[in-house]
mmCIF file of C-alpha atoms in Angstrom:
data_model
loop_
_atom_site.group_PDB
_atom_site.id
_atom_site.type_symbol
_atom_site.label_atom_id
_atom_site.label_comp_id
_atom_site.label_asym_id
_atom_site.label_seq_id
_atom_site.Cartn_x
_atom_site.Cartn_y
_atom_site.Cartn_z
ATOM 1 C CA UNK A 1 107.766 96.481 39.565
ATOM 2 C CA UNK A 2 107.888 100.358 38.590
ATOM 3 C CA UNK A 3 108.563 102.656 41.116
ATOM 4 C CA UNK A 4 104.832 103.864 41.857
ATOM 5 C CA UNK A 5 103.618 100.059 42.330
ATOM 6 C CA UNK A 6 106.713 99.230 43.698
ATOM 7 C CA UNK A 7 106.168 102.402 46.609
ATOM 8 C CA UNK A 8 102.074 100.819 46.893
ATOM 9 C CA UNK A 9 103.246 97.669 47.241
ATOM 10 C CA UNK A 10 105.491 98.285 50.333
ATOM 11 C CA UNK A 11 103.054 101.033 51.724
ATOM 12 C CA UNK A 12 100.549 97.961 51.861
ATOM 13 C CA UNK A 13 102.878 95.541 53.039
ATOM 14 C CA UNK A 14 104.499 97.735 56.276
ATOM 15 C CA UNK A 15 101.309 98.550 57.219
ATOM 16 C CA UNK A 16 99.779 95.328 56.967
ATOM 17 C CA UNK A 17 103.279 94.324 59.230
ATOM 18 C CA UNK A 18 102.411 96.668 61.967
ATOM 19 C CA UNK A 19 99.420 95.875 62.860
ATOM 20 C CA UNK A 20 100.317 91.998 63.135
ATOM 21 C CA UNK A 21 102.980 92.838 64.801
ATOM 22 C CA UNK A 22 101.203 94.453 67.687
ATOM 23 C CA UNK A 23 98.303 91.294 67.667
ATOM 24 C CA UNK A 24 101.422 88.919 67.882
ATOM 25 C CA UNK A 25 103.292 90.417 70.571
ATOM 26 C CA UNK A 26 100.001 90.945 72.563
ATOM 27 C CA UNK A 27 99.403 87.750 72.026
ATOM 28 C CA UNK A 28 102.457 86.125 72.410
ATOM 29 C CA UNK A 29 101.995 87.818 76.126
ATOM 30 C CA UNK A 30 98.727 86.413 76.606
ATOM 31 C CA UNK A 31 100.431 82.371 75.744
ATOM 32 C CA UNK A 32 103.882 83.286 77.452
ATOM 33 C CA UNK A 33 103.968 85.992 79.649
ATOM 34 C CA UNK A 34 106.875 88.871 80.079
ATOM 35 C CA UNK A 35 109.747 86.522 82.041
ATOM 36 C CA UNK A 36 110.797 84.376 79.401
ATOM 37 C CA UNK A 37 111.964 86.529 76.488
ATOM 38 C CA UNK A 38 113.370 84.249 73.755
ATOM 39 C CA UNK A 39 110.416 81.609 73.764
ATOM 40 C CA UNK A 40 108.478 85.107 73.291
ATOM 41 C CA UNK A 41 109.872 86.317 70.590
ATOM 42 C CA UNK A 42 110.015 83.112 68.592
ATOM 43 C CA UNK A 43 106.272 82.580 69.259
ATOM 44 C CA UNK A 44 105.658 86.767 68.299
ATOM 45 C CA UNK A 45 107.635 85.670 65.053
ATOM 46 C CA UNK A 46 105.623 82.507 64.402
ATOM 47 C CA UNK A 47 102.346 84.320 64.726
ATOM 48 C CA UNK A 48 103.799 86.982 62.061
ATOM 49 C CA UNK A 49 104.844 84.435 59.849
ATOM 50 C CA UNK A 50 101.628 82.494 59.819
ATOM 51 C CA UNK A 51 99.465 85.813 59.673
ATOM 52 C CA UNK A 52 101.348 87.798 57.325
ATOM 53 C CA UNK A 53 103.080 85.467 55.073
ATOM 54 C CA UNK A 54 99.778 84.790 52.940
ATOM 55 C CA UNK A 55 98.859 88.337 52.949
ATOM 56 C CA UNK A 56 102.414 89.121 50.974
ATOM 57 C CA UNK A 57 102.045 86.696 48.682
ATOM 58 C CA UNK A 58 98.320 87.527 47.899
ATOM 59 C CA UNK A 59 99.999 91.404 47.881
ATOM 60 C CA UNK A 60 102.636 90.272 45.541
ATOM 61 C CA UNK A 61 100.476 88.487 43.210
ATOM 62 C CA UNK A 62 98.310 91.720 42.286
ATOM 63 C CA UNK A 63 101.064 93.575 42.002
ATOM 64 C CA UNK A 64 102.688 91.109 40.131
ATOM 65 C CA UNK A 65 100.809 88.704 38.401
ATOM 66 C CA UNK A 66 103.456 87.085 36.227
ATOM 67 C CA UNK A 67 105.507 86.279 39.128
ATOM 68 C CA UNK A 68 106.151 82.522 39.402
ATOM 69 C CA UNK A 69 108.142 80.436 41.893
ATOM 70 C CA UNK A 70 107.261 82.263 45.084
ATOM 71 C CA UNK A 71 106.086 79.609 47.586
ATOM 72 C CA UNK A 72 104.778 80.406 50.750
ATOM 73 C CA UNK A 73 107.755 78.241 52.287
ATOM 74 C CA UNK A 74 110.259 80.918 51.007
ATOM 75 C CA UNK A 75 108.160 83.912 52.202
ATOM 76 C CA UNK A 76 107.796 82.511 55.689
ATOM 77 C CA UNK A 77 111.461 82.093 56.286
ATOM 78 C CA UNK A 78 112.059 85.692 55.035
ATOM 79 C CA UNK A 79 109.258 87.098 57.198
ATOM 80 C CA UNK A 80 110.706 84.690 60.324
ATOM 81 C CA UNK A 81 113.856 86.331 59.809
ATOM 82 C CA UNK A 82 112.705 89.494 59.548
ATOM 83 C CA UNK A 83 110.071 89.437 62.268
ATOM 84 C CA UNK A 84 112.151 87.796 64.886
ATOM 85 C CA UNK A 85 114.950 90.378 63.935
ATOM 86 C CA UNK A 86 113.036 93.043 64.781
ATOM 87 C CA UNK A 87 111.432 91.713 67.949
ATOM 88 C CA UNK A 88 115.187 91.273 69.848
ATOM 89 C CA UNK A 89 116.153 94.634 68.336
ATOM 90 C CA UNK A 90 113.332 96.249 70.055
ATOM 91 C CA UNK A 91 113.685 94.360 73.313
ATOM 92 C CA UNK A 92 117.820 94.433 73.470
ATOM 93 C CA UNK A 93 117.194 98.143 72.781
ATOM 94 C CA UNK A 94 114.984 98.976 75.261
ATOM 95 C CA UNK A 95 112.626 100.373 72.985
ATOM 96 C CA UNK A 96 109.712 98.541 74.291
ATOM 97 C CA UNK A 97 109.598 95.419 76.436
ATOM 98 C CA UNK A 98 107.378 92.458 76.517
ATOM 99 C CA UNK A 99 106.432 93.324 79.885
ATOM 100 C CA UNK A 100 104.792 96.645 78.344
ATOM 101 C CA UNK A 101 101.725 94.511 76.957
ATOM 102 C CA UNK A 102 101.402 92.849 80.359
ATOM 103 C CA UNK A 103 98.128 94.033 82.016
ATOM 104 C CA UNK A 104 99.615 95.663 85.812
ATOM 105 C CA UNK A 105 97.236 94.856 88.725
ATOM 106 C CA UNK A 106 95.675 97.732 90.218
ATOM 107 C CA UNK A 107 96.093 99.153 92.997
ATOM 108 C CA UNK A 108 94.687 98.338 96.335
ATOM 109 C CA UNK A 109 92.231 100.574 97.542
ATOM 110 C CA UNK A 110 92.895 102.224 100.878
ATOM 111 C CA UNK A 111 90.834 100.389 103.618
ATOM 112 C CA UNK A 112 88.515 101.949 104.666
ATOM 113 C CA UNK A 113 87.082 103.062 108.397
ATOM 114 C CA UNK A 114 84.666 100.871 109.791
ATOM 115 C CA UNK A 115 82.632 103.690 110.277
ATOM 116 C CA UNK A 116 81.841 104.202 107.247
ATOM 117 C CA UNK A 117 79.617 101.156 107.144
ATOM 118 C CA UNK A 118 77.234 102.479 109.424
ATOM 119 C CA UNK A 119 77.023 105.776 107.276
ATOM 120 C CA UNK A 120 73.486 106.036 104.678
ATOM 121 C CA UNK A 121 74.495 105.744 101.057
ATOM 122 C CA UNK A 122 74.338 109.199 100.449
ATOM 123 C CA UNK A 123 76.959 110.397 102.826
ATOM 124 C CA UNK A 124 79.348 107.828 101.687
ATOM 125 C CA UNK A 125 82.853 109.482 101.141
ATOM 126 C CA UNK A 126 85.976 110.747 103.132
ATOM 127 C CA UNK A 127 85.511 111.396 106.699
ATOM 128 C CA UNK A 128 86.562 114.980 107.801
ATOM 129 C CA UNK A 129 85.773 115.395 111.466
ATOM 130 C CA UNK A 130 84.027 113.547 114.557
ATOM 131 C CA UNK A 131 81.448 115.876 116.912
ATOM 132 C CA UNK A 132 80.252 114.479 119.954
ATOM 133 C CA UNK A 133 76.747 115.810 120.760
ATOM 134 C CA UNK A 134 75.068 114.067 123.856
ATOM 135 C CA UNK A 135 74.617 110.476 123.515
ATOM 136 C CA UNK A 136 75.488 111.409 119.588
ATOM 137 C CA UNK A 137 78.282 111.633 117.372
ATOM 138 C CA UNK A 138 77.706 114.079 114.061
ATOM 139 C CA UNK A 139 80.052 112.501 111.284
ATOM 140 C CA UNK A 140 80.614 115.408 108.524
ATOM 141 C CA UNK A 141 81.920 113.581 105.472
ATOM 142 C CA UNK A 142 82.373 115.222 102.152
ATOM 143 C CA UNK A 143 78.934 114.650 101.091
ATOM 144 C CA UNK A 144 77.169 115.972 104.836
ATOM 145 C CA UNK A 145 76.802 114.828 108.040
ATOM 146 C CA UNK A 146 74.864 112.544 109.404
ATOM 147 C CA UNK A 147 74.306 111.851 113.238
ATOM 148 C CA UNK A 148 74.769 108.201 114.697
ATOM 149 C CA UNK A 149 73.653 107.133 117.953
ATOM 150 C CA UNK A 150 76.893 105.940 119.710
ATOM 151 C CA UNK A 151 79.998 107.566 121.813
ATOM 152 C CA UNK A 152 82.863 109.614 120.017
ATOM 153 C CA UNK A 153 85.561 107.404 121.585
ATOM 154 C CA UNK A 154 83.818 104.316 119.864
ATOM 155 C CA UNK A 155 83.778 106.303 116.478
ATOM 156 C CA UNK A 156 86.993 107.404 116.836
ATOM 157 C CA UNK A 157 88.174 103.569 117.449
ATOM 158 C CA UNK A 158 86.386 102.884 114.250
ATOM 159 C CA UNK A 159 88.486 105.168 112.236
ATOM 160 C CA UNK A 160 91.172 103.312 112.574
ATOM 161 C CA UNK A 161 93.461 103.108 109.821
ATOM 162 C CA UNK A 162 92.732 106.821 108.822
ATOM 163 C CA UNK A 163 94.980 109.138 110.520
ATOM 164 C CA UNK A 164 93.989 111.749 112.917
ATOM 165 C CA UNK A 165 93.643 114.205 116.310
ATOM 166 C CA UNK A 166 91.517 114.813 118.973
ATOM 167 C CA UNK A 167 91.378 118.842 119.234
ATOM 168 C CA UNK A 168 89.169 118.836 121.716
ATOM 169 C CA UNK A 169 87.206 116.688 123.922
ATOM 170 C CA UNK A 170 84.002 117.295 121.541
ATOM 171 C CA UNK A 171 85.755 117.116 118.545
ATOM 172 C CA UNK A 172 87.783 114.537 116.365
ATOM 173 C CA UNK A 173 89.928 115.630 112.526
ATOM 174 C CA UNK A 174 91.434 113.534 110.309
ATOM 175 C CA UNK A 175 94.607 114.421 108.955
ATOM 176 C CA UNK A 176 94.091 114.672 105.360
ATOM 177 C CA UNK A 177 91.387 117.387 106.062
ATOM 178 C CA UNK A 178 93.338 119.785 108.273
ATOM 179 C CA UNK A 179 94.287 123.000 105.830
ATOM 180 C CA UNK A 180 94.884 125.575 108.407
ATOM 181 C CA UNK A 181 95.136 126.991 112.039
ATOM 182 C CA UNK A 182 93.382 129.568 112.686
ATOM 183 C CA UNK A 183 94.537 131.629 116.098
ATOM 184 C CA UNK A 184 92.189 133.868 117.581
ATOM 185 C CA UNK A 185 94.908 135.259 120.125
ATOM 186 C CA UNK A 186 97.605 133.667 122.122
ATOM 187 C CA UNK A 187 95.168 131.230 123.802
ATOM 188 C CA UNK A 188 92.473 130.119 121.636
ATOM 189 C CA UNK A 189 92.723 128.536 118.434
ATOM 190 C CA UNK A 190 90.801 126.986 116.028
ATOM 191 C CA UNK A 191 91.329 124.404 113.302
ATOM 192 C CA UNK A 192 90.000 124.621 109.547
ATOM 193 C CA UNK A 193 89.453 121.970 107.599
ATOM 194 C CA UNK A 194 88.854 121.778 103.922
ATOM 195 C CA UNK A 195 85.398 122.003 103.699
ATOM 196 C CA UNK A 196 85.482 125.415 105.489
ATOM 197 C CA UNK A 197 84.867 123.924 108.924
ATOM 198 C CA UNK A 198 86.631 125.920 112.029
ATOM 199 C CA UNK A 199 86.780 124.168 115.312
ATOM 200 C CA UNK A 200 88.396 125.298 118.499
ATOM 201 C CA UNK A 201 91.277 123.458 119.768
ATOM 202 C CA UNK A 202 91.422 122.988 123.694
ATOM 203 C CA UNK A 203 94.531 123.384 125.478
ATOM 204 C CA UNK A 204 94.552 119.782 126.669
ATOM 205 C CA UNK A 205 94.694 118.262 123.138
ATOM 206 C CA UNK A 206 97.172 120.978 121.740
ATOM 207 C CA UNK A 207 100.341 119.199 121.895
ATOM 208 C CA UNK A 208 98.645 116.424 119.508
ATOM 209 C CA UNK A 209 98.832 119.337 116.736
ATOM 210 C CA UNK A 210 102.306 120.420 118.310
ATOM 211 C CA UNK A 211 103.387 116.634 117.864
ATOM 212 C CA UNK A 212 102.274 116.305 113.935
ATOM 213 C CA UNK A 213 103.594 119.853 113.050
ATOM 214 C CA UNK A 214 100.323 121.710 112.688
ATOM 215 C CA UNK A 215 101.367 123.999 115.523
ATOM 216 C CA UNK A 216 104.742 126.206 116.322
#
């Protein structure tokens, strides 16, 4: 070949490489899996070779139509050598590992409070605080609050695992909402929460913000 078919010919050919390369190894994952490393490269290499090996020679014989002798036998056991070569080099090299094409599990959602099931569709979402209002208990989530019929220490049992303080005997926060502490003077403070909510925070429950830190 001259130089310009020559350049063509190998701009085809890597190309070509590359993207069976990638389709072998994520397949190879698929039939193998990430833990046993030589069986997966030889079947990555084996998929190249079957894949690619006819695409060279078709390759070869446009740019090269008087070229005789080239089986398909001889092309595979370059491309075998080749392939699999570059497959350990990557892996011994850290440069990507099989386990990289291996699809990771998500993660498990937190659980959530069995309150939440009582809750209408539209107020779905994070829980920010528990009021108790007569035989009532007003649960203000990030979408609104909506009042259920039942007592605040039952809500506040179905909270459970979400983390949280009773600030007063009307009044119930989760953790994750508390931004601030507001004090109004030496003796009455309140408690903001994230959706601009202040609530007042009676001396008996104090020490439970004391305790977590929210408090000097």
């Amino acid at each position: 070949m001259n130089l310009q078919t020559r350049l063509v010919y190998w701009l085809v050919i890597v190309t070509i490489a590359i993207v069976i390369g990638h389709a072998a190894r994520a397949a190879a994952v698929a039939l193998i899996g990430p833990r046993r490393p030589i069986l997966f490269d030889l079947v990555a290499a084996t998929l190249v070779v079957i894949f690619l090996s006819p695409v060279i020679r078709i390759v070869r014989g446009v740019t090269e139509p008087s070229l005789d002798g080239l089986s398909l036998i001889s092309i595979g056991l370059n491309t075998f050598v080749i392939a699999a070569g570059v497959f350990v080099l990557r892996r011994q090299s850290g440069l990507e590992q099989p386990g990289s094409y291996w699809v990771k599990p998500t993660e498990p959602e937190a659980p959530v409070p069995r309150l939440c099931r009582r809750l209408s569709d539209e107020f779905q979402g994070e829980i920010l605080r528990l009021s108790a209002s007569d035989h009532f208990v007003e649960v203000t989530t990030v979408n609104g609050v909506e009042t259920l019929r039942m007592r605040l220490a039952d809500a506040i049992d179905e909270m459970d695992p979400t983390h949280g303080y009773c600030v007063h005997r009307s009044h119930w926060v989760a953790h994750s909402a508390v931004v601030g502490i507001e004090r109004e003077n030496s003796h009455k403070l309140f408690v903001k929460l994230s959706n601009g909510d202040e609530l007042p925070v009676s001396r008996k429950y104090r020490p439970n913000l004391v305790n977590a830190g929210l408090i000097d």
